[in-house]
PDB file of C-alpha atoms in Angstrom:
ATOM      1  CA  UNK A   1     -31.172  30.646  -5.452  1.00 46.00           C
ATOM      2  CA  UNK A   2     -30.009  27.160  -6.437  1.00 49.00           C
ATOM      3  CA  UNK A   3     -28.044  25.212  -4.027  1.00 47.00           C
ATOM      4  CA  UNK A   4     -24.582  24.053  -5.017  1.00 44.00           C
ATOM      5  CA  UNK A   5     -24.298  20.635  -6.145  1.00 44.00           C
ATOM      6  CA  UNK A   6     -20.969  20.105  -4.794  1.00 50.00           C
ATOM      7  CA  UNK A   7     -19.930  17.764  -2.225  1.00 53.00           C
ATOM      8  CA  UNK A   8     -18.893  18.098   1.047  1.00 59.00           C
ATOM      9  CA  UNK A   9     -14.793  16.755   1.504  1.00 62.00           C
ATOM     10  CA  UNK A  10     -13.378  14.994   4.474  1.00 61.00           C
ATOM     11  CA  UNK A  11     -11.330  17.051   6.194  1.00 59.00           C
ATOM     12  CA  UNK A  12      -7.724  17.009   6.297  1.00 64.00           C
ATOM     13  CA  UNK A  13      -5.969  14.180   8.040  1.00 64.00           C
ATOM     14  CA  UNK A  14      -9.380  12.299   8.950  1.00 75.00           C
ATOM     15  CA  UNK A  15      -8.575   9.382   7.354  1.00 92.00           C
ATOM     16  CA  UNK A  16      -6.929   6.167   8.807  1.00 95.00           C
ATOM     17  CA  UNK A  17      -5.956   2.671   7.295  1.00 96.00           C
ATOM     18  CA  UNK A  18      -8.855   0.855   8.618  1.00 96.00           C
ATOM     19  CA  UNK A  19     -11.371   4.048   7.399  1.00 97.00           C
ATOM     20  CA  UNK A  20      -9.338   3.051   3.843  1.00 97.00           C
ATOM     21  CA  UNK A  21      -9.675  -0.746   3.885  1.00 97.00           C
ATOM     22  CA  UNK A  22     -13.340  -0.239   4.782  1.00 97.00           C
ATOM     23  CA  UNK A  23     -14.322   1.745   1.664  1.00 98.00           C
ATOM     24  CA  UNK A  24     -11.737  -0.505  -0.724  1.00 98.00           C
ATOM     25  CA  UNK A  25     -13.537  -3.438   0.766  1.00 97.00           C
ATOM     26  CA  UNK A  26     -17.265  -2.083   0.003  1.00 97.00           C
ATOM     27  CA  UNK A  27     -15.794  -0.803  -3.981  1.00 97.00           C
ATOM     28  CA  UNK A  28     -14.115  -4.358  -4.363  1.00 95.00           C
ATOM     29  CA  UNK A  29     -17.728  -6.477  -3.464  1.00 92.00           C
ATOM     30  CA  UNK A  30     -19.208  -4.415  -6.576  1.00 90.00           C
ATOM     31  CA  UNK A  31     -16.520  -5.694  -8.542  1.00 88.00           C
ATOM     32  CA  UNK A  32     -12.802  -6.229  -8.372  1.00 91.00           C
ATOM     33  CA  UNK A  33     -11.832  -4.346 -11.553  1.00 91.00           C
ATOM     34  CA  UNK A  34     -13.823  -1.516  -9.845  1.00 93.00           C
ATOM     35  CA  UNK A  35     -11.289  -1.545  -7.093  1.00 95.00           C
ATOM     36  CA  UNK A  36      -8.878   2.048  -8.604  1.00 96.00           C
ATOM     37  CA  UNK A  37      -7.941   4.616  -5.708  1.00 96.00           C
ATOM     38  CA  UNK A  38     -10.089   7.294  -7.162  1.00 96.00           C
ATOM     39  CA  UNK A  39     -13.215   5.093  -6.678  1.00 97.00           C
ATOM     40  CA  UNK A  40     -11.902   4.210  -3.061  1.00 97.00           C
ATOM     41  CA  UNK A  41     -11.414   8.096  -2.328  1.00 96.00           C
ATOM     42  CA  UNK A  42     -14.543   9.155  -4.104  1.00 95.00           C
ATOM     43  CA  UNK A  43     -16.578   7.106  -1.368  1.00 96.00           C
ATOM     44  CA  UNK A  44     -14.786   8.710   1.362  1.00 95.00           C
ATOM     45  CA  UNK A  45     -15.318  11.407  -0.450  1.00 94.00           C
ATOM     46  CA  UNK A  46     -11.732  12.312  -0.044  1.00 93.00           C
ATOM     47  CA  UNK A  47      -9.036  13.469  -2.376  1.00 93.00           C
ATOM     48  CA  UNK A  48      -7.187  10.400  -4.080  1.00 93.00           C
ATOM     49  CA  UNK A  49      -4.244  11.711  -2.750  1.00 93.00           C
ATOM     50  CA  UNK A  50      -5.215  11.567   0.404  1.00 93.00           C
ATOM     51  CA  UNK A  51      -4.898   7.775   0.456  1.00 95.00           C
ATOM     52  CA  UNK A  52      -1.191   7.877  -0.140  1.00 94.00           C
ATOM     53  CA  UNK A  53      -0.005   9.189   2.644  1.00 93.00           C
ATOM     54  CA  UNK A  54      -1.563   5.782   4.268  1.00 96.00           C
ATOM     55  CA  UNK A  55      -0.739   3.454   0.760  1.00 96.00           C
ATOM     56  CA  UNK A  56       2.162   4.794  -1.260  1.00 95.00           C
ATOM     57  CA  UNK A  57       0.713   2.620  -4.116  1.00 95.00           C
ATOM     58  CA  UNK A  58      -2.435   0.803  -5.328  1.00 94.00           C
ATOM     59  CA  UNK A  59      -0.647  -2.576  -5.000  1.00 93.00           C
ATOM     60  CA  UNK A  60      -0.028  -1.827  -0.779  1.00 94.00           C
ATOM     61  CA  UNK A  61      -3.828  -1.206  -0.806  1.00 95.00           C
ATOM     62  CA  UNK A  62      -4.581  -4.693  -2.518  1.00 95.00           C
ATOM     63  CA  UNK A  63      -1.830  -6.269  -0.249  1.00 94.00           C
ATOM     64  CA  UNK A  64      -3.357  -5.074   2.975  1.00 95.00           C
ATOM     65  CA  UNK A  65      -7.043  -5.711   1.902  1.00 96.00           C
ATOM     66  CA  UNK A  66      -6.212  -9.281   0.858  1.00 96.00           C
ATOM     67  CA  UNK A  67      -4.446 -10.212   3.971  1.00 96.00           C
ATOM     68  CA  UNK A  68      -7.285  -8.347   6.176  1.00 96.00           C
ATOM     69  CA  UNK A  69      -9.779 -10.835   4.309  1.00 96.00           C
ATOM     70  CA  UNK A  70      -7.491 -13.784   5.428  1.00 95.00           C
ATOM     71  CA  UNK A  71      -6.750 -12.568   8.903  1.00 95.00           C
ATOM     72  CA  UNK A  72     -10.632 -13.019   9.677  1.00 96.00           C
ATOM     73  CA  UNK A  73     -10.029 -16.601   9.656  1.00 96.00           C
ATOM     74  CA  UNK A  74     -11.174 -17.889  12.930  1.00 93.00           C
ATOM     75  CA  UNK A  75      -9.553 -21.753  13.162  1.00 92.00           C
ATOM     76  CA  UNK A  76     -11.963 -24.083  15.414  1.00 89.00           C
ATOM     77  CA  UNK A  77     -10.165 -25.080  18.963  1.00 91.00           C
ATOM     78  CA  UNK A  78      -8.614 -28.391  18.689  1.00 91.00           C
ATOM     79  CA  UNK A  79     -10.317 -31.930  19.139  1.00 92.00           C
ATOM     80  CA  UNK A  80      -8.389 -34.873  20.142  1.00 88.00           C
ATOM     81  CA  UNK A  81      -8.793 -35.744  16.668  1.00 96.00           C
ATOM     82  CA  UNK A  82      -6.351 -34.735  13.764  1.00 96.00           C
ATOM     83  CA  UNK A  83      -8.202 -35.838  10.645  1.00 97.00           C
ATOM     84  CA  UNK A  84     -11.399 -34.074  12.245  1.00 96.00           C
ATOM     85  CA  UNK A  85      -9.530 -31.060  12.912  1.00 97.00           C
ATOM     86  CA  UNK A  86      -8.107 -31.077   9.416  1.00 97.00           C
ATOM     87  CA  UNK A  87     -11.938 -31.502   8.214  1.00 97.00           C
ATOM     88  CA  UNK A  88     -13.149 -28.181  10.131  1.00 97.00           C
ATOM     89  CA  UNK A  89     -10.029 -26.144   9.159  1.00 97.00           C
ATOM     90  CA  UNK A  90     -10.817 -27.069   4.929  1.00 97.00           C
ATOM     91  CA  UNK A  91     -14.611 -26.273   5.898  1.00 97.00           C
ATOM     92  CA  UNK A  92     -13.582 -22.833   7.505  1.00 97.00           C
ATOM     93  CA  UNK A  93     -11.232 -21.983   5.070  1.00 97.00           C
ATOM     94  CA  UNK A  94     -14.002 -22.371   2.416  1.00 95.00           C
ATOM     95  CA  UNK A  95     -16.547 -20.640   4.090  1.00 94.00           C
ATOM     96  CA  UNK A  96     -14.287 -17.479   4.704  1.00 96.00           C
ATOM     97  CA  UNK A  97     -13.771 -17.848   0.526  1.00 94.00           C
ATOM     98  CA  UNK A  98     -17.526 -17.755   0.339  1.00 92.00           C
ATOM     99  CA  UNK A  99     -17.859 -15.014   2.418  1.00 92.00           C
ATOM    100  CA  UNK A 100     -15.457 -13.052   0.601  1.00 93.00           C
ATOM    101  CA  UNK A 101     -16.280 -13.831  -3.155  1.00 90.00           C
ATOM    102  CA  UNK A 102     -15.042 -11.130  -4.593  1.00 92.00           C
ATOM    103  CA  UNK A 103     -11.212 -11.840  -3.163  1.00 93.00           C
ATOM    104  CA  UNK A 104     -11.163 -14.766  -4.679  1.00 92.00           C
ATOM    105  CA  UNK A 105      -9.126 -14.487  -7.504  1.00 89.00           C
ATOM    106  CA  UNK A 106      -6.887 -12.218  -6.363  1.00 91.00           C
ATOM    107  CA  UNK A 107      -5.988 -13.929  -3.845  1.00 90.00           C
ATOM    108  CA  UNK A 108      -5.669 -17.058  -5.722  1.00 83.00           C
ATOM    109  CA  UNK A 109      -2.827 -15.208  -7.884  1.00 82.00           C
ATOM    110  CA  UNK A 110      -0.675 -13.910  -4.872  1.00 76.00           C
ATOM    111  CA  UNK A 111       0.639 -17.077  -2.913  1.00 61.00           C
ATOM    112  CA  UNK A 112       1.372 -15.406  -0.368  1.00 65.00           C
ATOM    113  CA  UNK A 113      -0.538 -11.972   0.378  1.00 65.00           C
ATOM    114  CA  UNK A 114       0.707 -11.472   3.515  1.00 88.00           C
ATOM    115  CA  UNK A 115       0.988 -12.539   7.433  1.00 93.00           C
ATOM    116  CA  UNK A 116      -2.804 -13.675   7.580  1.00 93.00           C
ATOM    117  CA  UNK A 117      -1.638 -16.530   4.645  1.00 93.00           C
ATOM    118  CA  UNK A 118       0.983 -17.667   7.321  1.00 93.00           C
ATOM    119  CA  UNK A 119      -1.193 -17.480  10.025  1.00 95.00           C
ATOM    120  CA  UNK A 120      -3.463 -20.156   8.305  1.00 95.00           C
ATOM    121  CA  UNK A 121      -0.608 -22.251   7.055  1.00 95.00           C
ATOM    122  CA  UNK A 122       0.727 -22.334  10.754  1.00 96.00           C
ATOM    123  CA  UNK A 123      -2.340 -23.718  12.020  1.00 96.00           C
ATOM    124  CA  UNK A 124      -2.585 -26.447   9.476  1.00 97.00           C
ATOM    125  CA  UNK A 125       1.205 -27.318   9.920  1.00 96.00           C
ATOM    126  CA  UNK A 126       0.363 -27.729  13.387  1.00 96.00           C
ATOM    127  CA  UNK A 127      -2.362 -30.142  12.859  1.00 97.00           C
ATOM    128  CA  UNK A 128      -0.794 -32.238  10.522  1.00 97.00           C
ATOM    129  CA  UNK A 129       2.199 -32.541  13.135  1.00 96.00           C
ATOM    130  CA  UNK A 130       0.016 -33.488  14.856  1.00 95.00           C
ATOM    131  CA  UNK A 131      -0.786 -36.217  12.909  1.00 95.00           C
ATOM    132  CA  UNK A 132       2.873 -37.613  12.566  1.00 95.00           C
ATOM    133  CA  UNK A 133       3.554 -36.372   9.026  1.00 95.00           C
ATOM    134  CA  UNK A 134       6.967 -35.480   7.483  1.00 95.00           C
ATOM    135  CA  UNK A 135       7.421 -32.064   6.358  1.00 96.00           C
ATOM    136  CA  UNK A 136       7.348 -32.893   2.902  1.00 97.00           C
ATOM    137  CA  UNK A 137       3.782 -35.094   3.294  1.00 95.00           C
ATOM    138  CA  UNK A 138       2.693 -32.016   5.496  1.00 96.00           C
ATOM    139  CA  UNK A 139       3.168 -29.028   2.806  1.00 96.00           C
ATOM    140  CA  UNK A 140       2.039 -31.614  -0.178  1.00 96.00           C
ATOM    141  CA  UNK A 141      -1.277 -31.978   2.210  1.00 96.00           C
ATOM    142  CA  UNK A 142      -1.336 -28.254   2.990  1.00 96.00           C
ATOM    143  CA  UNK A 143      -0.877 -27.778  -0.726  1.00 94.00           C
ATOM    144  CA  UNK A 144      -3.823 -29.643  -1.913  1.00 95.00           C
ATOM    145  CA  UNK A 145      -6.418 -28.957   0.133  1.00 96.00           C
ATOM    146  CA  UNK A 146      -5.730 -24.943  -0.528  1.00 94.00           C
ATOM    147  CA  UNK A 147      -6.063 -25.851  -4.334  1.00 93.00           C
ATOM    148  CA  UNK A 148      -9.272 -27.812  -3.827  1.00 94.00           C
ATOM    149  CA  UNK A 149     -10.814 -25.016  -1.853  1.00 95.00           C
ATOM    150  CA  UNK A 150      -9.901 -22.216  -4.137  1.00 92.00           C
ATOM    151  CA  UNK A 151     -10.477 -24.629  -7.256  1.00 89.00           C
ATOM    152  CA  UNK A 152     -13.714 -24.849  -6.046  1.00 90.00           C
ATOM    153  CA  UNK A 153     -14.537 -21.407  -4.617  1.00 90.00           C
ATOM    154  CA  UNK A 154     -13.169 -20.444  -7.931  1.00 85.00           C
ATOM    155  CA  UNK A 155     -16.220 -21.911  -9.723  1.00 79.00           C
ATOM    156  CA  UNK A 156     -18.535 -21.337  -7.357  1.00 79.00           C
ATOM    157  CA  UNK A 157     -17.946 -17.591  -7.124  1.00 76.00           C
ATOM    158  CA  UNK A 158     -18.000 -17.315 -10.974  1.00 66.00           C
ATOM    159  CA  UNK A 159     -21.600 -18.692 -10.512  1.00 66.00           C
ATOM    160  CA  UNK A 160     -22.938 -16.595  -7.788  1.00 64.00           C
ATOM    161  CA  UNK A 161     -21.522 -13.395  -9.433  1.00 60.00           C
ATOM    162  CA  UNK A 162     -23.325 -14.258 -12.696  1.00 61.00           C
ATOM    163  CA  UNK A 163     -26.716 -15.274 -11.637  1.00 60.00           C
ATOM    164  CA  UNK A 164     -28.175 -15.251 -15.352  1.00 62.00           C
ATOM    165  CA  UNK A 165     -25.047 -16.966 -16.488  1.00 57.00           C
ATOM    166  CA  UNK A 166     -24.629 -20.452 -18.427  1.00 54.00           C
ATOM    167  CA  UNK A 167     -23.435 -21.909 -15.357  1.00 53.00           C
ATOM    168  CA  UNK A 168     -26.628 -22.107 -13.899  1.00 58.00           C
ATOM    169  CA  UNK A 169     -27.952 -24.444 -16.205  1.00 73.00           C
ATOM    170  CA  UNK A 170     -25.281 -27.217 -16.809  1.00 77.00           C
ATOM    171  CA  UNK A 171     -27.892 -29.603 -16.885  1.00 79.00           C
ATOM    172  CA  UNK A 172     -29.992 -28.262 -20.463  1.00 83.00           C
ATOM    173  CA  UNK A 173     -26.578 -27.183 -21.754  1.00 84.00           C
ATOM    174  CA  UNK A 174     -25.310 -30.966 -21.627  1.00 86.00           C
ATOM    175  CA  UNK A 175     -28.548 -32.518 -22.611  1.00 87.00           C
ATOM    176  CA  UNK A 176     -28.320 -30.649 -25.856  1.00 90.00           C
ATOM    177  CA  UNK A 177     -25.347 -32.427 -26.816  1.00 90.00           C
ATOM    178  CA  UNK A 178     -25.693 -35.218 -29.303  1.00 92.00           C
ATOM    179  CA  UNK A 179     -25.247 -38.489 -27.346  1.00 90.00           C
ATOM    180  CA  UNK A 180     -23.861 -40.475 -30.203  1.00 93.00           C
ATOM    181  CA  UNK A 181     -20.790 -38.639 -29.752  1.00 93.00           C
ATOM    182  CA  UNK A 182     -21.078 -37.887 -25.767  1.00 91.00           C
ATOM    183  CA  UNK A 183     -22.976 -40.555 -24.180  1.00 92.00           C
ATOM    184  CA  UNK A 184     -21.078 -40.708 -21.290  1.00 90.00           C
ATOM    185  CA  UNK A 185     -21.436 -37.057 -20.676  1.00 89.00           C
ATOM    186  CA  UNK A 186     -25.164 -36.554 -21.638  1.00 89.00           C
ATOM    187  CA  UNK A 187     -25.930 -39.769 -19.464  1.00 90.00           C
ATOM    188  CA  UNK A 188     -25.080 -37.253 -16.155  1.00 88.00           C
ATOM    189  CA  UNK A 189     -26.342 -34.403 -17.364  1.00 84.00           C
ATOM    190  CA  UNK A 190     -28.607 -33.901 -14.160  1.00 84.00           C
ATOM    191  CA  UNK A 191     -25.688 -34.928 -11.666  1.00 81.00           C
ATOM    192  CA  UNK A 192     -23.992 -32.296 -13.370  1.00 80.00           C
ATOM    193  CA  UNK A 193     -26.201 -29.926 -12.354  1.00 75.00           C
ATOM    194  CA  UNK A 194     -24.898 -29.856  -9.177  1.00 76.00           C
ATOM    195  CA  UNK A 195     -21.470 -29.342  -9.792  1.00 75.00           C
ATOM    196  CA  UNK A 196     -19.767 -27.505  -7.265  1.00 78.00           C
ATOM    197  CA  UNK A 197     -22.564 -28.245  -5.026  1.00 85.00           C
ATOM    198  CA  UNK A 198     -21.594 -28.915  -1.077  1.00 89.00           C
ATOM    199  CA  UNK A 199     -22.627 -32.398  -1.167  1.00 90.00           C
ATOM    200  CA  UNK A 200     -19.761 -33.033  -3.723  1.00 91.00           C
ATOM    201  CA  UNK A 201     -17.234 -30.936  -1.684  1.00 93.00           C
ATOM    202  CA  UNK A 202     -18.266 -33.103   1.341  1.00 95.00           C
ATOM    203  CA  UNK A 203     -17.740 -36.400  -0.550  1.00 94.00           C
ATOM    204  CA  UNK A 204     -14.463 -35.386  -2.011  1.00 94.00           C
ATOM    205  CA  UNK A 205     -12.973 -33.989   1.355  1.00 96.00           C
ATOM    206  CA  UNK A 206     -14.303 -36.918   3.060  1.00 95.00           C
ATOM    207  CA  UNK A 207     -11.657 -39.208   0.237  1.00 95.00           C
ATOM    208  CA  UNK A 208      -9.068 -37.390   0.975  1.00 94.00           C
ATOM    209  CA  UNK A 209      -9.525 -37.046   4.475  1.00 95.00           C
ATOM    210  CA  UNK A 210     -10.062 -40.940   4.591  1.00 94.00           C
ATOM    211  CA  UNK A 211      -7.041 -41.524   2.696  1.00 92.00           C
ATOM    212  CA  UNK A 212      -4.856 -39.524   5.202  1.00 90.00           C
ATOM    213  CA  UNK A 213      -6.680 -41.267   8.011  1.00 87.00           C
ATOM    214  CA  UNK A 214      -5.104 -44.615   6.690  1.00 83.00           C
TER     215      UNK A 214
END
């Protein structure tokens, strides 16, 4: 007699928030445009409407996934040294970014998803008090290294997620251009090729770092 092919559902009233944001997390790191209730409930392998009586909408699940990424943000304890401290924040801000590739750009297009944003921009308003700024110096600071670090992740992550994509080879693609009309650009073709690369983040951090320092 053939066995039914059917699965198994959760039972009623087994679910909770953090069950929820675990299985939107795991559907949004195949792919963000993956990220639909059905495909979160379908790996609980729950009902769909089963997640609203925890998210009345799809947006409250993005909302609360996005700010979960940021609230992992783990700031380093404080040096005697402003600029340095300003250094490790940019570098852990960027590695949490990393880690978290596929929030990216979602996050990049909601300023302000939530109390784990504020958390972060508390800390860094703290260190640049710290440093003697006015408030207006302090959010303009605050303001550009969160652009540089999600200009950059921005690029990066399109990279990583396409591994056989044109990005990986800047380098050829340039070199194929004809250098009559280009010659600047051909002529750093292969410094090109590491665009994006951690050695450039370190050299432009280190400017503007050095700049604030003086």
């Amino acid at each position: 007699m053939p066995t039914s092919s059917r699965r198994t559902r959760r039972p009623r009233g087994s679910l909770s928030p953090e069950l929820i944001l675990d299985a939107a997390e795991a559907v949004a790191a195949q792919g963000w445009d993956a990220l639909t209730m059905r495909a979160v409930a379908a790996r609980l392998d729950a009902v769909p409407m089963a997640l609203y009586n925890h998210f009345a909408t799809k947006e409250q699940l993005v909302d609360a996934l996005l700010d979960r990424v940021l609230s992992r943000f783990a700031p380093a304890p404080p040096s005697g040294d402003w600029v340095e401290d300003l250094g490790a924040f940019a570098r852990a801000h960027r590695r949490l970014l990393a880690e978290h590739a596929w929030a990216v750009a979602p996050l990049f297009s909601q300023p302000n998803p939530g109390l784990g944003a504020v958390r972060i921009g508390e800390h860094v308003l703290g260190i640049l008090e710290r440093g003697g700024l006015s408030k207006d110096r302090s959010v303009a600071v605050f303001s550009g290294l969160i652009a540089l670090n999600y200009g950059w992740s921005s690029f990066t992550t399109a990279r990583d997620l396409d591994p056989g994509g044109p990005s990986h080879d800047v380098a050829a693609m340039l070199r194929r251009l004809p250098p009559a009309m280009f010659p600047l650009t051909v002529g750093v073709a292969e410094e090109m090729g590491a665009y994006g690369s951690d050695a450039h983040y370190e050299l432009v951090l280190d400017q503007m770092l050095g700049g604030l320092r003086r």
